[in-house]
Amino acid sequence: MTFLIRPAQALDLPQIMSIYNAEISNGVATWNSQLKSGSDYQEWFESLKNQNFPIFVAESTHSKQIAGYADYSSFRQINGYKDTVEHSVYIHPDFTRQGLGQILMQKLIEHARKQKLHVMVAAIDSENAGSIYLHAKLGFQQTGYMPQVGQKFGQWRDLILMQLILN
């Protein structure tokens, strides 16, 4: 199966929302527990666009289905962090284990370097071994471990922070 990696368009938002809402309902890659609406996603899309932050999608060249997406945005809303971003990558369950996470991550890293950003941060559930492995493979280093800082499905969750210095 082949995929086109391209900037997201407003027409992609229903499929992006479906991927994220499935993770809210079933996974721990996000600790968000409230499903997002179409208007939530429209606002998110416009906000990232207005701040010149990217959203990339992996589109199946055969079915035109969005198989995954990736974005980054401000790490924190304090001026001193302006050259640091935090990213997200989500893959549709039907398309996992095909290398899309790595391809989308590489696209984000390339984009961040072109924007002359300094650090990319990953905040990963401590039990997400695949994501931790992928980030390490791409040069990210673990810089923090925060036990029991969040909850999902009634359980306390531990957070691993990893970062990549881009320049």
PDB file of C-alpha atoms in Angstrom:
ATOM      1  CA  MET A   1       0.000   0.000   0.000  1.00  0.00           C
ATOM      2  CA  THR A   2       1.286   3.459  -0.833  1.00  0.00           C
ATOM      3  CA  PHE A   3       0.562   6.769   0.812  1.00  0.00           C
ATOM      4  CA  LEU A   4       0.756  10.410  -0.103  1.00  0.00           C
ATOM      5  CA  ILE A   5       2.080  12.638   2.689  1.00  0.00           C
ATOM      6  CA  ARG A   6       0.651  16.108   2.254  1.00  0.00           C
ATOM      7  CA  PRO A   7      -0.574  19.141   4.212  1.00  0.00           C
ATOM      8  CA  ALA A   8      -4.017  18.620   5.682  1.00  0.00           C
ATOM      9  CA  GLN A   9      -6.988  20.404   4.150  1.00  0.00           C
ATOM     10  CA  ALA A  10     -10.263  21.386   5.779  1.00  0.00           C
ATOM     11  CA  LEU A  11     -11.949  18.535   3.862  1.00  0.00           C
ATOM     12  CA  ASP A  12      -9.767  16.069   5.824  1.00  0.00           C
ATOM     13  CA  LEU A  13     -11.068  17.185   9.218  1.00  0.00           C
ATOM     14  CA  PRO A  14     -13.900  14.626   9.550  1.00  0.00           C
ATOM     15  CA  GLN A  15     -11.444  11.763   8.995  1.00  0.00           C
ATOM     16  CA  ILE A  16      -8.836  13.326  11.299  1.00  0.00           C
ATOM     17  CA  MET A  17     -11.510  13.782  13.962  1.00  0.00           C
ATOM     18  CA  SER A  18     -12.565  10.156  13.578  1.00  0.00           C
ATOM     19  CA  ILE A  19      -8.981   8.948  14.143  1.00  0.00           C
ATOM     20  CA  TYR A  20      -8.534  11.120  17.233  1.00  0.00           C
ATOM     21  CA  ASN A  21     -11.947  10.333  18.707  1.00  0.00           C
ATOM     22  CA  ALA A  22     -11.244   6.599  18.305  1.00  0.00           C
ATOM     23  CA  GLU A  23      -8.063   7.089  20.341  1.00  0.00           C
ATOM     24  CA  ILE A  24      -9.991   9.034  22.995  1.00  0.00           C
ATOM     25  CA  SER A  25     -12.485   6.167  23.259  1.00  0.00           C
ATOM     26  CA  ASN A  26     -10.093   3.235  23.058  1.00  0.00           C
ATOM     27  CA  GLY A  27      -6.460   4.182  23.637  1.00  0.00           C
ATOM     28  CA  VAL A  28      -4.016   5.972  25.892  1.00  0.00           C
ATOM     29  CA  ALA A  29      -2.015   7.918  23.311  1.00  0.00           C
ATOM     30  CA  THR A  30      -4.141  10.850  24.432  1.00  0.00           C
ATOM     31  CA  TRP A  31      -5.427  11.263  27.958  1.00  0.00           C
ATOM     32  CA  ASN A  32      -8.301  13.373  26.703  1.00  0.00           C
ATOM     33  CA  SER A  33     -11.571  11.758  27.745  1.00  0.00           C
ATOM     34  CA  GLN A  34     -14.086  13.955  25.911  1.00  0.00           C
ATOM     35  CA  LEU A  35     -14.836  13.373  22.246  1.00  0.00           C
ATOM     36  CA  LYS A  36     -14.199  16.306  19.927  1.00  0.00           C
ATOM     37  CA  SER A  37     -16.795  17.869  17.635  1.00  0.00           C
ATOM     38  CA  GLY A  38     -16.489  19.150  14.103  1.00  0.00           C
ATOM     39  CA  SER A  39     -16.407  22.732  15.376  1.00  0.00           C
ATOM     40  CA  ASP A  40     -13.606  21.792  17.828  1.00  0.00           C
ATOM     41  CA  TYR A  41     -11.588  20.488  14.912  1.00  0.00           C
ATOM     42  CA  GLN A  42     -12.323  23.466  12.693  1.00  0.00           C
ATOM     43  CA  GLU A  43     -11.093  25.780  15.467  1.00  0.00           C
ATOM     44  CA  TRP A  44      -7.971  23.632  16.026  1.00  0.00           C
ATOM     45  CA  PHE A  45      -7.219  23.582  12.291  1.00  0.00           C
ATOM     46  CA  GLU A  46      -7.597  27.351  11.913  1.00  0.00           C
ATOM     47  CA  SER A  47      -5.527  28.034  15.042  1.00  0.00           C
ATOM     48  CA  LEU A  48      -2.590  25.930  13.823  1.00  0.00           C
ATOM     49  CA  LYS A  49      -2.859  27.430  10.335  1.00  0.00           C
ATOM     50  CA  ASN A  50      -2.874  30.988  11.706  1.00  0.00           C
ATOM     51  CA  GLN A  51       0.262  30.265  13.748  1.00  0.00           C
ATOM     52  CA  ASN A  52       2.034  28.642  10.764  1.00  0.00           C
ATOM     53  CA  PHE A  53       2.097  25.228  12.440  1.00  0.00           C
ATOM     54  CA  PRO A  54       1.800  22.176  10.182  1.00  0.00           C
ATOM     55  CA  ILE A  55      -0.710  19.371  10.010  1.00  0.00           C
ATOM     56  CA  PHE A  56       0.289  16.560   7.677  1.00  0.00           C
ATOM     57  CA  VAL A  57      -1.842  13.625   6.626  1.00  0.00           C
ATOM     58  CA  ALA A  58      -0.971  10.236   5.195  1.00  0.00           C
ATOM     59  CA  GLU A  59      -3.547   9.550   2.488  1.00  0.00           C
ATOM     60  CA  SER A  60      -3.929   6.112   0.927  1.00  0.00           C
ATOM     61  CA  THR A  61      -3.277   6.542  -2.785  1.00  0.00           C
ATOM     62  CA  HIS A  62      -5.705   3.678  -3.445  1.00  0.00           C
ATOM     63  CA  SER A  63      -8.725   4.507  -1.264  1.00  0.00           C
ATOM     64  CA  LYS A  64      -8.025   8.220  -0.580  1.00  0.00           C
ATOM     65  CA  GLN A  65      -8.680   7.454   3.116  1.00  0.00           C
ATOM     66  CA  ILE A  66      -6.682   9.398   5.706  1.00  0.00           C
ATOM     67  CA  ALA A  67      -4.544   6.724   7.366  1.00  0.00           C
ATOM     68  CA  GLY A  68      -2.917   9.041   9.903  1.00  0.00           C
ATOM     69  CA  TYR A  69      -1.967  12.584  10.713  1.00  0.00           C
ATOM     70  CA  ALA A  70       0.711  14.545  12.526  1.00  0.00           C
ATOM     71  CA  ASP A  71       1.055  18.088  13.795  1.00  0.00           C
ATOM     72  CA  TYR A  72       3.055  20.256  16.111  1.00  0.00           C
ATOM     73  CA  SER A  73       2.299  23.404  18.024  1.00  0.00           C
ATOM     74  CA  SER A  74       3.607  25.525  20.866  1.00  0.00           C
ATOM     75  CA  PHE A  75       5.136  23.599  23.747  1.00  0.00           C
ATOM     76  CA  ARG A  76       3.985  26.251  26.204  1.00  0.00           C
ATOM     77  CA  GLN A  77       2.417  29.687  25.772  1.00  0.00           C
ATOM     78  CA  ILE A  78       5.365  31.490  27.361  1.00  0.00           C
ATOM     79  CA  ASN A  79       7.634  33.534  25.061  1.00  0.00           C
ATOM     80  CA  GLY A  80      10.807  31.837  26.283  1.00  0.00           C
ATOM     81  CA  TYR A  81       9.587  28.577  24.732  1.00  0.00           C
ATOM     82  CA  LYS A  82       8.914  30.065  21.280  1.00  0.00           C
ATOM     83  CA  ASP A  83      11.489  27.804  19.578  1.00  0.00           C
ATOM     84  CA  THR A  84      10.192  24.605  21.199  1.00  0.00           C
ATOM     85  CA  VAL A  85       7.234  22.629  19.877  1.00  0.00           C
ATOM     86  CA  GLU A  86       5.311  19.564  21.004  1.00  0.00           C
ATOM     87  CA  HIS A  87       4.049  17.155  18.393  1.00  0.00           C
ATOM     88  CA  SER A  88       1.306  14.570  17.976  1.00  0.00           C
ATOM     89  CA  VAL A  89       1.002  11.616  15.628  1.00  0.00           C
ATOM     90  CA  TYR A  90      -2.106   9.448  15.308  1.00  0.00           C
ATOM     91  CA  ILE A  91      -2.599   6.472  12.996  1.00  0.00           C
ATOM     92  CA  HIS A  92      -5.960   4.941  12.067  1.00  0.00           C
ATOM     93  CA  PRO A  93      -6.182   1.434  13.614  1.00  0.00           C
ATOM     94  CA  ASP A  94      -6.494  -0.159  10.139  1.00  0.00           C
ATOM     95  CA  PHE A  95      -3.108   1.268   9.121  1.00  0.00           C
ATOM     96  CA  THR A  96      -0.838   0.609  12.085  1.00  0.00           C
ATOM     97  CA  ARG A  97       2.496  -1.189  11.734  1.00  0.00           C
ATOM     98  CA  GLN A  98       3.088   0.071   8.195  1.00  0.00           C
ATOM     99  CA  GLY A  99       5.742   2.659   9.028  1.00  0.00           C
ATOM    100  CA  LEU A 100       3.396   5.640   8.789  1.00  0.00           C
ATOM    101  CA  GLY A 101       4.292   6.943  12.258  1.00  0.00           C
ATOM    102  CA  GLN A 102       7.949   7.147  11.285  1.00  0.00           C
ATOM    103  CA  ILE A 103       7.208   8.734   7.899  1.00  0.00           C
ATOM    104  CA  LEU A 104       4.977  11.390   9.483  1.00  0.00           C
ATOM    105  CA  MET A 105       7.514  12.039  12.256  1.00  0.00           C
ATOM    106  CA  GLN A 106      10.290  12.519   9.702  1.00  0.00           C
ATOM    107  CA  LYS A 107       8.089  14.993   7.827  1.00  0.00           C
ATOM    108  CA  LEU A 108       7.451  16.946  11.059  1.00  0.00           C
ATOM    109  CA  ILE A 109      11.154  16.992  11.945  1.00  0.00           C
ATOM    110  CA  GLU A 110      12.089  18.182   8.446  1.00  0.00           C
ATOM    111  CA  HIS A 111       9.454  20.929   8.628  1.00  0.00           C
ATOM    112  CA  ALA A 112      10.564  22.044  12.109  1.00  0.00           C
ATOM    113  CA  ARG A 113      14.183  22.273  10.961  1.00  0.00           C
ATOM    114  CA  LYS A 114      13.182  24.401   7.971  1.00  0.00           C
ATOM    115  CA  GLN A 115      11.322  26.680  10.397  1.00  0.00           C
ATOM    116  CA  LYS A 116      14.580  26.949  12.421  1.00  0.00           C
ATOM    117  CA  LEU A 117      12.946  25.584  15.548  1.00  0.00           C
ATOM    118  CA  HIS A 118      15.278  24.361  18.281  1.00  0.00           C
ATOM    119  CA  VAL A 119      13.567  21.528  20.172  1.00  0.00           C
ATOM    120  CA  MET A 120      10.734  19.085  19.486  1.00  0.00           C
ATOM    121  CA  VAL A 121       9.100  17.510  22.538  1.00  0.00           C
ATOM    122  CA  ALA A 122       7.158  14.253  22.793  1.00  0.00           C
ATOM    123  CA  ALA A 123       4.875  13.508  25.737  1.00  0.00           C
ATOM    124  CA  ILE A 124       4.243   9.747  25.695  1.00  0.00           C
ATOM    125  CA  ASP A 125       2.255   7.402  27.930  1.00  0.00           C
ATOM    126  CA  SER A 126       4.858   5.278  29.703  1.00  0.00           C
ATOM    127  CA  GLU A 127       3.239   2.050  28.487  1.00  0.00           C
ATOM    128  CA  ASN A 128       3.384   3.062  24.801  1.00  0.00           C
ATOM    129  CA  ALA A 129       6.533   1.051  24.047  1.00  0.00           C
ATOM    130  CA  GLY A 130       6.127   1.400  20.271  1.00  0.00           C
ATOM    131  CA  SER A 131       6.090   5.186  20.405  1.00  0.00           C
ATOM    132  CA  ILE A 132       9.012   5.304  22.832  1.00  0.00           C
ATOM    133  CA  TYR A 133      11.009   2.995  20.551  1.00  0.00           C
ATOM    134  CA  LEU A 134      10.152   5.037  17.433  1.00  0.00           C
ATOM    135  CA  HIS A 135      11.168   8.306  19.065  1.00  0.00           C
ATOM    136  CA  ALA A 136      14.474   6.838  20.273  1.00  0.00           C
ATOM    137  CA  LYS A 137      15.114   5.480  16.758  1.00  0.00           C
ATOM    138  CA  LEU A 138      14.640   9.020  15.404  1.00  0.00           C
ATOM    139  CA  GLY A 139      17.133  10.496  17.882  1.00  0.00           C
ATOM    140  CA  PHE A 140      14.835  11.636  20.688  1.00  0.00           C
ATOM    141  CA  GLN A 141      16.203  11.248  24.205  1.00  0.00           C
ATOM    142  CA  GLN A 142      14.184  10.692  27.337  1.00  0.00           C
ATOM    143  CA  THR A 143      14.449  13.816  29.462  1.00  0.00           C
ATOM    144  CA  GLY A 144      11.694  13.260  31.979  1.00  0.00           C
ATOM    145  CA  TYR A 145       9.523  10.753  33.761  1.00  0.00           C
ATOM    146  CA  MET A 146       6.431  12.013  35.544  1.00  0.00           C
ATOM    147  CA  PRO A 147       4.575   9.377  37.555  1.00  0.00           C
ATOM    148  CA  GLN A 148       0.810   9.567  37.972  1.00  0.00           C
ATOM    149  CA  VAL A 149       0.355  12.995  36.350  1.00  0.00           C
ATOM    150  CA  GLY A 150      -2.792  12.076  34.435  1.00  0.00           C
ATOM    151  CA  GLN A 151      -5.710   9.695  34.303  1.00  0.00           C
ATOM    152  CA  LYS A 152      -7.373   7.612  31.640  1.00  0.00           C
ATOM    153  CA  PHE A 153     -10.007   4.916  32.055  1.00  0.00           C
ATOM    154  CA  GLY A 154      -9.932   5.391  35.832  1.00  0.00           C
ATOM    155  CA  GLN A 155      -6.210   4.666  36.144  1.00  0.00           C
ATOM    156  CA  TRP A 156      -3.334   6.969  36.991  1.00  0.00           C
ATOM    157  CA  ARG A 157      -0.944   7.251  34.033  1.00  0.00           C
ATOM    158  CA  ASP A 158       2.775   7.953  33.946  1.00  0.00           C
ATOM    159  CA  LEU A 159       4.217  10.326  31.345  1.00  0.00           C
ATOM    160  CA  ILE A 160       7.558  10.081  29.588  1.00  0.00           C
ATOM    161  CA  LEU A 161       9.010  13.240  28.067  1.00  0.00           C
ATOM    162  CA  MET A 162      11.408  12.878  25.160  1.00  0.00           C
ATOM    163  CA  GLN A 163      13.029  15.580  23.115  1.00  0.00           C
ATOM    164  CA  LEU A 164      15.022  16.082  19.957  1.00  0.00           C
ATOM    165  CA  ILE A 165      17.370  19.034  19.578  1.00  0.00           C
ATOM    166  CA  LEU A 166      16.845  20.053  15.963  1.00  0.00           C
ATOM    167  CA  ASN A 167      19.898  22.201  15.263  1.00  0.00           C
TER     168      ASN A 167
END
